[in-house]
PDB file of C-alpha atoms in Angstrom:
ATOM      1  CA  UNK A   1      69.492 103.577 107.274  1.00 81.00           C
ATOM      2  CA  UNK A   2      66.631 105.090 108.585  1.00 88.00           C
ATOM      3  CA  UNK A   3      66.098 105.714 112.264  1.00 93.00           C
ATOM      4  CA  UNK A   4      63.312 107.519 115.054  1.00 96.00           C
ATOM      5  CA  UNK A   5      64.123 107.703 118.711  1.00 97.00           C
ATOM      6  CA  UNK A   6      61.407 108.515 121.026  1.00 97.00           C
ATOM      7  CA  UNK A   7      63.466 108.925 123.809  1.00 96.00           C
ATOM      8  CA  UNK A   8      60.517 109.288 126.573  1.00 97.00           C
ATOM      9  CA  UNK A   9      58.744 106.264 127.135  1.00 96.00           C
ATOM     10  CA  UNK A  10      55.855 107.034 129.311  1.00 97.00           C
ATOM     11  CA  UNK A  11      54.313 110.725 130.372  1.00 97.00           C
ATOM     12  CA  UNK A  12      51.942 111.238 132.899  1.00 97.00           C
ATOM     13  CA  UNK A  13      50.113 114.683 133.581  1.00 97.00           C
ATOM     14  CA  UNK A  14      47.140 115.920 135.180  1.00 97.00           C
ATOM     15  CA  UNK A  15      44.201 117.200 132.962  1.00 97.00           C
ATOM     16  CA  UNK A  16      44.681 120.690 131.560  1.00 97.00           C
ATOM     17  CA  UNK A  17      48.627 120.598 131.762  1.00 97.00           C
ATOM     18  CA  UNK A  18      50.320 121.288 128.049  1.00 97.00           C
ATOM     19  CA  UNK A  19      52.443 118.272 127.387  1.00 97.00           C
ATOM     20  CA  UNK A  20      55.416 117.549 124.743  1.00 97.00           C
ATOM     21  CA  UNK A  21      56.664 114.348 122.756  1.00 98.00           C
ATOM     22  CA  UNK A  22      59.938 114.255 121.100  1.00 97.00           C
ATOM     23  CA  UNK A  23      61.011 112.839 117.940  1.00 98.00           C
ATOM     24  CA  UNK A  24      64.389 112.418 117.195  1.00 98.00           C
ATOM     25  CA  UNK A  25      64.974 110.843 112.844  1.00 97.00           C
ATOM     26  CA  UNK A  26      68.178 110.170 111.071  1.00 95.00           C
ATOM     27  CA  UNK A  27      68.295 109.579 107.697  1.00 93.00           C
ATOM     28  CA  UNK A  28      70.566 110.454 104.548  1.00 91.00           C
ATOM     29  CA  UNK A  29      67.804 111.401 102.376  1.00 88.00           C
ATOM     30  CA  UNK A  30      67.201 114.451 101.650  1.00 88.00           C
ATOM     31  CA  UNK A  31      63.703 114.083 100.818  1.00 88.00           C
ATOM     32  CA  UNK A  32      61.642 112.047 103.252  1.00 91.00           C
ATOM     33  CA  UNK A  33      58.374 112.628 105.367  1.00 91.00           C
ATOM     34  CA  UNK A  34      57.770 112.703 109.359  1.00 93.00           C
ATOM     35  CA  UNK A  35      54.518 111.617 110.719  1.00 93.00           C
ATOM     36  CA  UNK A  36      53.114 111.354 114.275  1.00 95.00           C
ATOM     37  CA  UNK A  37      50.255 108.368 115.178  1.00 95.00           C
ATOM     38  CA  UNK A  38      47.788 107.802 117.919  1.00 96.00           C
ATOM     39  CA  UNK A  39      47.167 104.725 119.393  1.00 95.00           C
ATOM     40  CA  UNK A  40      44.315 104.276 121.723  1.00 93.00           C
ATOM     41  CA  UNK A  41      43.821 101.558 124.035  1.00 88.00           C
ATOM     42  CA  UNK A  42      41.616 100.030 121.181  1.00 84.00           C
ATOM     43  CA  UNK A  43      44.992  99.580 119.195  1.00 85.00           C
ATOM     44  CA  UNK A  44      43.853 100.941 116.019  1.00 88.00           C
ATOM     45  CA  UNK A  45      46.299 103.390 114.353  1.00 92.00           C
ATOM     46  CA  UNK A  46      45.277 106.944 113.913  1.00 92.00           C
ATOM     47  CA  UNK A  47      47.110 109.293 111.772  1.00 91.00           C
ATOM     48  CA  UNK A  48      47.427 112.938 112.833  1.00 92.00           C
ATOM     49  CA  UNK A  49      49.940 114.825 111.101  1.00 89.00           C
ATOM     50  CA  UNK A  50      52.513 114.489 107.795  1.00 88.00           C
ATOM     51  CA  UNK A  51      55.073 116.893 107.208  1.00 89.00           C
ATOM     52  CA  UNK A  52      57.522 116.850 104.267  1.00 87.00           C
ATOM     53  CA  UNK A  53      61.327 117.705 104.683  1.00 89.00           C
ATOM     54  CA  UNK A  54      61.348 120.549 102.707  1.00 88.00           C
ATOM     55  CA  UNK A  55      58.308 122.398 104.606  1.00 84.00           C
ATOM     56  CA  UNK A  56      59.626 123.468 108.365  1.00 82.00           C
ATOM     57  CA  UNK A  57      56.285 125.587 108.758  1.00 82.00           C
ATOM     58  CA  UNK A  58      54.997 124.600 112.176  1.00 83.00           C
ATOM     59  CA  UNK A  59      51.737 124.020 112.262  1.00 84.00           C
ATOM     60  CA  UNK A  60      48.330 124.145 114.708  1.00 85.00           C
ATOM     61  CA  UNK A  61      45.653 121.898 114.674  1.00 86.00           C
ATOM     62  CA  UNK A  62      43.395 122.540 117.620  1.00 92.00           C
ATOM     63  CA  UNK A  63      45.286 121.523 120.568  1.00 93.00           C
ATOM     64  CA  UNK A  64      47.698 119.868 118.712  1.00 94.00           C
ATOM     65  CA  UNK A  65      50.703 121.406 117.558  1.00 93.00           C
ATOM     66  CA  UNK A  66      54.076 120.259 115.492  1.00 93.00           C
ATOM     67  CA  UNK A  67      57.454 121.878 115.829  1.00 94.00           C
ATOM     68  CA  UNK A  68      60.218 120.849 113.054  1.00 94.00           C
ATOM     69  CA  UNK A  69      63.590 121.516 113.118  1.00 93.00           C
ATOM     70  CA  UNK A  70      65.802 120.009 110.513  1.00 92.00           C
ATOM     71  CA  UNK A  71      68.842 121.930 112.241  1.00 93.00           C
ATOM     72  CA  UNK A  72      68.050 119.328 114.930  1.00 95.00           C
ATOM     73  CA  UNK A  73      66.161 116.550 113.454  1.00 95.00           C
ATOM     74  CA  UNK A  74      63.504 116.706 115.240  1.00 96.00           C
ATOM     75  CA  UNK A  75      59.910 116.653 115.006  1.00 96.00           C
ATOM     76  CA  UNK A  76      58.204 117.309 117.909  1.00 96.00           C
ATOM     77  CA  UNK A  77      54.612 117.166 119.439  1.00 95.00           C
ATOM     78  CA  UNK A  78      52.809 119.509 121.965  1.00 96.00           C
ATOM     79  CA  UNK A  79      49.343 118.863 123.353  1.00 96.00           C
ATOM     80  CA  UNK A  80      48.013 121.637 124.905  1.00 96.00           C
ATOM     81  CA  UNK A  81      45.248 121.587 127.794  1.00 97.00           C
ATOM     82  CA  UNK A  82      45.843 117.635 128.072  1.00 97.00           C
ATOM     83  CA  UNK A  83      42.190 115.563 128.414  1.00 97.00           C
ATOM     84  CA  UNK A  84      41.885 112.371 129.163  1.00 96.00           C
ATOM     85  CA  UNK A  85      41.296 111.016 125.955  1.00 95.00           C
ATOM     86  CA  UNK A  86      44.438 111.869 125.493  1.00 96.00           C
ATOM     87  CA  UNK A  87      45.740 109.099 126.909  1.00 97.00           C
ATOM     88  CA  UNK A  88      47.264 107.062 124.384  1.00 97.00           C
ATOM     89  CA  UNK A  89      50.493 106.010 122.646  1.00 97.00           C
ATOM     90  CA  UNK A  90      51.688 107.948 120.045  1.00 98.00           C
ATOM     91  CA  UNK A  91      54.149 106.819 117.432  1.00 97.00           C
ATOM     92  CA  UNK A  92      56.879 109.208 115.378  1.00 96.00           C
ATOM     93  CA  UNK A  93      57.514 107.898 111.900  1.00 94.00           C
ATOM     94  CA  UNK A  94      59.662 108.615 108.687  1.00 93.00           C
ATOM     95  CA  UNK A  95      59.465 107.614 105.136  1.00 88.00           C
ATOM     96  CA  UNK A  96      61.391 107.711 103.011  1.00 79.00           C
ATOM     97  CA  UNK A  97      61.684 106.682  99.206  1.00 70.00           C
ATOM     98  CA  UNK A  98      59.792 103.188  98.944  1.00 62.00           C
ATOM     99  CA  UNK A  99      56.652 103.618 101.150  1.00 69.00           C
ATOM    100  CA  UNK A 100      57.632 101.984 104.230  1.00 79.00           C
ATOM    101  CA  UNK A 101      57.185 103.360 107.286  1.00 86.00           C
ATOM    102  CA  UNK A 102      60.257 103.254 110.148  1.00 91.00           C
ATOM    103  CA  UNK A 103      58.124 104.188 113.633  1.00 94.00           C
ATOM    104  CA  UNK A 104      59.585 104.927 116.720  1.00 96.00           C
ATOM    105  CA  UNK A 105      59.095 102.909 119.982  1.00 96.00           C
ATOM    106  CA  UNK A 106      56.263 105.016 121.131  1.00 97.00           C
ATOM    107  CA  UNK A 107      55.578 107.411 124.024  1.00 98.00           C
ATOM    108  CA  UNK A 108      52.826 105.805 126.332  1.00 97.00           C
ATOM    109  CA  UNK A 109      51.211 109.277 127.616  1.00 98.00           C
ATOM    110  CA  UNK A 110      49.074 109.391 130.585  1.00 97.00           C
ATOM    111  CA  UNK A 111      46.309 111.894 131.278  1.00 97.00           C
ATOM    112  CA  UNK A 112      44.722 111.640 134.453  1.00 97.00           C
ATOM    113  CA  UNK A 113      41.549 113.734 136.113  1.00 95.00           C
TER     114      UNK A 113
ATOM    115  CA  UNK B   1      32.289 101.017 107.360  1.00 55.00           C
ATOM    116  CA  UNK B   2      34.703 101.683 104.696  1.00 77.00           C
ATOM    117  CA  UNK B   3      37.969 101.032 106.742  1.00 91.00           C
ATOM    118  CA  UNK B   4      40.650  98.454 106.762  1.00 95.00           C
ATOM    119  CA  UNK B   5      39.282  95.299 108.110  1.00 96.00           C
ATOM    120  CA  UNK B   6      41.976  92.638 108.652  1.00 97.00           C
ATOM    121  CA  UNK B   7      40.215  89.080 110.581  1.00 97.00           C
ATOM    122  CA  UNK B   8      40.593  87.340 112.689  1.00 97.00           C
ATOM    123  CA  UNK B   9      41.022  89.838 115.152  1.00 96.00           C
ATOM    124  CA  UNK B  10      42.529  87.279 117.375  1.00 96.00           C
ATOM    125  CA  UNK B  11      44.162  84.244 116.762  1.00 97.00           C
ATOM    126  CA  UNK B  12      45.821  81.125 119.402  1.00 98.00           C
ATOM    127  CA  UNK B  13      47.642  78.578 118.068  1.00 97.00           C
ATOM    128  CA  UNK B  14      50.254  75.813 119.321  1.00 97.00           C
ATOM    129  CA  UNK B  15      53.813  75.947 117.936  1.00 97.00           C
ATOM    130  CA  UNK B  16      53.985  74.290 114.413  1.00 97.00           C
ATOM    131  CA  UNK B  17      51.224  75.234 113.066  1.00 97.00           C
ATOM    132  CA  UNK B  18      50.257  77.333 110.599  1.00 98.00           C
ATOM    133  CA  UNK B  19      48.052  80.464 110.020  1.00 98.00           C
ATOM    134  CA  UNK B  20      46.410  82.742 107.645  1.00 98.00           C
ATOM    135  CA  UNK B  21      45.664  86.097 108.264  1.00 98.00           C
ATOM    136  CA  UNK B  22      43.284  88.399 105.576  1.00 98.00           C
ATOM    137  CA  UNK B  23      43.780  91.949 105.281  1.00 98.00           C
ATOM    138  CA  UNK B  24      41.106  93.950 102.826  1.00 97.00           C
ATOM    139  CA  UNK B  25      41.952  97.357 102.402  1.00 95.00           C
ATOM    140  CA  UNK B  26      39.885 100.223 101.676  1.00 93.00           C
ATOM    141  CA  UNK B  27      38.426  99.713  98.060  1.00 89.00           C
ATOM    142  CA  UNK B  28      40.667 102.678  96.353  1.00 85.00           C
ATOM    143  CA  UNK B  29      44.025 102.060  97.674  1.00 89.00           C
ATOM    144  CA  UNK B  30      46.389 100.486  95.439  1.00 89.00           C
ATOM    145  CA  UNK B  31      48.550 100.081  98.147  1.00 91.00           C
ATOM    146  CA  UNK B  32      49.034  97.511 101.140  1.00 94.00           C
ATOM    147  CA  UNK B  33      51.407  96.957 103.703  1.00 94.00           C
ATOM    148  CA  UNK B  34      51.888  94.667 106.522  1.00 96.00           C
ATOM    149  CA  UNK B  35      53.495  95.343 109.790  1.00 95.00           C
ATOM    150  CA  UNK B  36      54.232  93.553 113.167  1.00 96.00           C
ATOM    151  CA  UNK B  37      54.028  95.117 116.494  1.00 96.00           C
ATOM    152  CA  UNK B  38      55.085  93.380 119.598  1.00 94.00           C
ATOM    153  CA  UNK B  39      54.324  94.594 123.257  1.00 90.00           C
ATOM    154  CA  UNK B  40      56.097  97.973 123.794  1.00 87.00           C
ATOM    155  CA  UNK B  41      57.642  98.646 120.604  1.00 92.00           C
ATOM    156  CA  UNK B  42      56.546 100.738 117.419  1.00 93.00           C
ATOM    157  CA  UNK B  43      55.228  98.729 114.537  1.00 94.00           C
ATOM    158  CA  UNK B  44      57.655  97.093 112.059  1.00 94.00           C
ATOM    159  CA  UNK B  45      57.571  96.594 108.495  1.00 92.00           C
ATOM    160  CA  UNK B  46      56.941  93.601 106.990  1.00 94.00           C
ATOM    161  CA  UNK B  47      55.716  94.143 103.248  1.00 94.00           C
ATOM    162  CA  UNK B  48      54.881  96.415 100.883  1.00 90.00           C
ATOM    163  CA  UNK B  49      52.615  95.496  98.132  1.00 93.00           C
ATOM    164  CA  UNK B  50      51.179  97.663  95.138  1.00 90.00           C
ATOM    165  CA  UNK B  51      48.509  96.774  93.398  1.00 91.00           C
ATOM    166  CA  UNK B  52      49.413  92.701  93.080  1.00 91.00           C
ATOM    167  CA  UNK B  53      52.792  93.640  93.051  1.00 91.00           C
ATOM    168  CA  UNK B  54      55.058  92.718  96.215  1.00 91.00           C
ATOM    169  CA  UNK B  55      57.299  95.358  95.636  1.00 88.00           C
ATOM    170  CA  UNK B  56      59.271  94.931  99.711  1.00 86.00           C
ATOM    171  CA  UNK B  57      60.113  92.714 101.750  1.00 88.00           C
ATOM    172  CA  UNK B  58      61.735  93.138 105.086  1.00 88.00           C
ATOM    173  CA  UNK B  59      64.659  90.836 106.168  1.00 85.00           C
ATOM    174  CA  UNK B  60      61.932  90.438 109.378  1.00 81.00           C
ATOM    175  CA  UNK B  61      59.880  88.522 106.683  1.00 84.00           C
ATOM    176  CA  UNK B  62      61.880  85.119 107.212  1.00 86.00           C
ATOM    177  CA  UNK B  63      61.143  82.080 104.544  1.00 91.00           C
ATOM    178  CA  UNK B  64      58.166  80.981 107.287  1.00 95.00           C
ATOM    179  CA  UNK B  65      56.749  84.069 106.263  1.00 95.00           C
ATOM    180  CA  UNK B  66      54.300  84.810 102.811  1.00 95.00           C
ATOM    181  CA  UNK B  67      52.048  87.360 101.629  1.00 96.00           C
ATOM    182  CA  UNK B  68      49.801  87.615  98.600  1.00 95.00           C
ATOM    183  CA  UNK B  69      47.900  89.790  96.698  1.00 95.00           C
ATOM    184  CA  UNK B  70      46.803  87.628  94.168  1.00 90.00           C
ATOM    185  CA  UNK B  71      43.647  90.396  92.554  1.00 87.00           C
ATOM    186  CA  UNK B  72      45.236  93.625  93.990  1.00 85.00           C
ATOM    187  CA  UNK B  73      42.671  94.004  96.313  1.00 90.00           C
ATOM    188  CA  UNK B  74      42.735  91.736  99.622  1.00 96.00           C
ATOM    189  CA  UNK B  75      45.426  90.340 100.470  1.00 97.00           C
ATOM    190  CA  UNK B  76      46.367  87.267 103.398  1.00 97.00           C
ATOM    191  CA  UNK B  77      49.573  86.540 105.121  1.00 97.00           C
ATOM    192  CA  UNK B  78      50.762  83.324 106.282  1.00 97.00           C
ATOM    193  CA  UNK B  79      52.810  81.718 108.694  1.00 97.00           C
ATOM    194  CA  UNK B  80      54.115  78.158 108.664  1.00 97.00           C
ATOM    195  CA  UNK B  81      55.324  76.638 111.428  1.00 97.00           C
ATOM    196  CA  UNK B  82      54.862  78.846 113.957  1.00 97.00           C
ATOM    197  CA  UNK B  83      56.862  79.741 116.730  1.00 96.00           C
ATOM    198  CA  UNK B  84      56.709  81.332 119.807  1.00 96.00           C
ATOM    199  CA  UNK B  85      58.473  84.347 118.767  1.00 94.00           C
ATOM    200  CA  UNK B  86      55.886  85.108 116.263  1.00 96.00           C
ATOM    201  CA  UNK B  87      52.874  85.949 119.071  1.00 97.00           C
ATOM    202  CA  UNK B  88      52.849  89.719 117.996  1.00 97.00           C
ATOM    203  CA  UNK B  89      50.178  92.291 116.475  1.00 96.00           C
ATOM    204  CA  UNK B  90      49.642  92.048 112.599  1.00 97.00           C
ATOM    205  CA  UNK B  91      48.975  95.424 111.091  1.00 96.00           C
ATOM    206  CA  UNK B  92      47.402  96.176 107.811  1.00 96.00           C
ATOM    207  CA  UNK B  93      47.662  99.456 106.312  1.00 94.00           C
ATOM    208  CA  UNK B  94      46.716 100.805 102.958  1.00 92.00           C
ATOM    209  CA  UNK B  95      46.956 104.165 100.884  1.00 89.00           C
ATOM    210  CA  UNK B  96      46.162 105.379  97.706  1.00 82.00           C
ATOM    211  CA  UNK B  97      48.831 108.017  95.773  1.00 69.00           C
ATOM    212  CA  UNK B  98      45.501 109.907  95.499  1.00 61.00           C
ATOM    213  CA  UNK B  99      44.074 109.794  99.085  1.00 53.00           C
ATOM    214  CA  UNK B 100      46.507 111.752 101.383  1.00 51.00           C
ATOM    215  CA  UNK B 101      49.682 111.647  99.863  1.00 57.00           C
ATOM    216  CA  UNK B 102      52.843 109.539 100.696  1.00 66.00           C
ATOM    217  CA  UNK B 103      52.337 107.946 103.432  1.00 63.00           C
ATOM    218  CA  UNK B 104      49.311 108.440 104.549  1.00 81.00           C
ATOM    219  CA  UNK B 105      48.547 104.797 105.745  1.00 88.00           C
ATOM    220  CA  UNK B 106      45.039 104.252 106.996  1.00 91.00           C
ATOM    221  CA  UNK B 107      45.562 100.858 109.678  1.00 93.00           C
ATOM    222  CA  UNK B 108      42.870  98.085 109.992  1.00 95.00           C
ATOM    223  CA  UNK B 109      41.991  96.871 114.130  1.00 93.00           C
ATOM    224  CA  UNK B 110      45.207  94.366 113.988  1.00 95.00           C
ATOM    225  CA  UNK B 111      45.122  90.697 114.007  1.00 97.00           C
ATOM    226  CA  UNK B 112      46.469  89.575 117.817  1.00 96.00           C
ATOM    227  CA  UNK B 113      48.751  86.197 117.108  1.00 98.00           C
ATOM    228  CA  UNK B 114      49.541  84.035 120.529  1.00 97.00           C
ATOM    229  CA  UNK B 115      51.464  80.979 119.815  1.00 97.00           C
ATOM    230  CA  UNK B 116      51.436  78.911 122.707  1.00 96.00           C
TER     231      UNK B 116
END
């Protein structure tokens, strides 16, 4: 079975602070992909990243970075220089085989001014 | 707009009745999926459909439960008899093999269920 753990529930930082979300997947595949959403107050699903298990390349985008460790399982998720749009949840998620995605429980992050 | 646009974007209802949701995707995808979110968890898969095909179901998906894709293109979900325990967020999603890549789901606004 497949499983993601986002272990932190809520974050709250100040403005400009770098910030991190874990992601914790199990699964017996050996193939699969890891995915982080945002979810705004609006509710509407945004994707950000995929990342395939045979690719542990961290990568940049902006302020966003990913960190992947497959020694660890983990997929993890830095902000850095935190705004308030921010401010969101943001979901962890794995597929594998069949196209259904298995999402975390979400890590409410909270940027204030 | 060329997004996912599921309606109605909210829906209240008394227990026992039932209700129809509509999901169209975006016009290339081939693929469709339904999910349920309730307050404070991640969303949860319901059903996977390609093309017309309902290739998934989830054992969430009890016998009260139904989706169709009846042209491969939009696609509604209903509930019968509705209980309390179905008030939850319904999420559409779709993808194409050729737009992103696996699992690249593009989400529609959500249709908000309240069963009174």
């Amino acid at each position: 079975a497949q499983k993601v753990t986002q272990a932190q529930t809520e974050i709250s930082v100040v403005e400009k602070e770098d910030v991190t979300l874990d992601c914790v997947y199990e699964t017996r595949d050996t193939t699969y992909y890891l995915f982080w959403y945002k979810q705004p107050p609006s509710g509407e699903l945004v994707f950000l990243i995929r990342r395939n298990s045979f690719d542990e390349q961290n990568e940049i985008s902006g302020r966003y970075s990913w960190n992947f460790q497959k020694s660890t399982s983990s997929f993890n998720f830095t902000i850095t220089a935190s705004q308030v749009v921010d401010s969101a949840v943001y979901f962890c998620g794995l597929i594998t085989g069949f196209q259904k995605l298995v999402f975390g429980t979400g890590t409410r992050l909270l940027v204030s001014p | 707009d060329t997004g996912v646009s599921q309606d109605p974007r909210h829906k209240i209802t008394k227990r026992g009745q039932n209700v129809t949701f509509r999901c169209d995707p975006i016009s290339e995808h081939n693929r469709l999926y339904w999910y349920r979110q309730t307050l404070g968890q991640g969303p949860e898969f319901l059903t996977y459909f390609q093309n017309e095909a309902q290739l998934e179901k989830s054992r969430l998906l009890s016998d009260r439960f139904s989706a169709e894709r009846p042209k491969g293109s939009f696609s509604t979900l209903e509930i019968q008899r509705t209980e309390q325990g179905d008030s939850a967020m319904y999420l559409c999603a779709s993808s194409s093999r050729l737009a992103g890549g696996p699992g690249e789901q593009f989400f529609g606004p959500g249709t908000r269920l309240t069963v009174l």
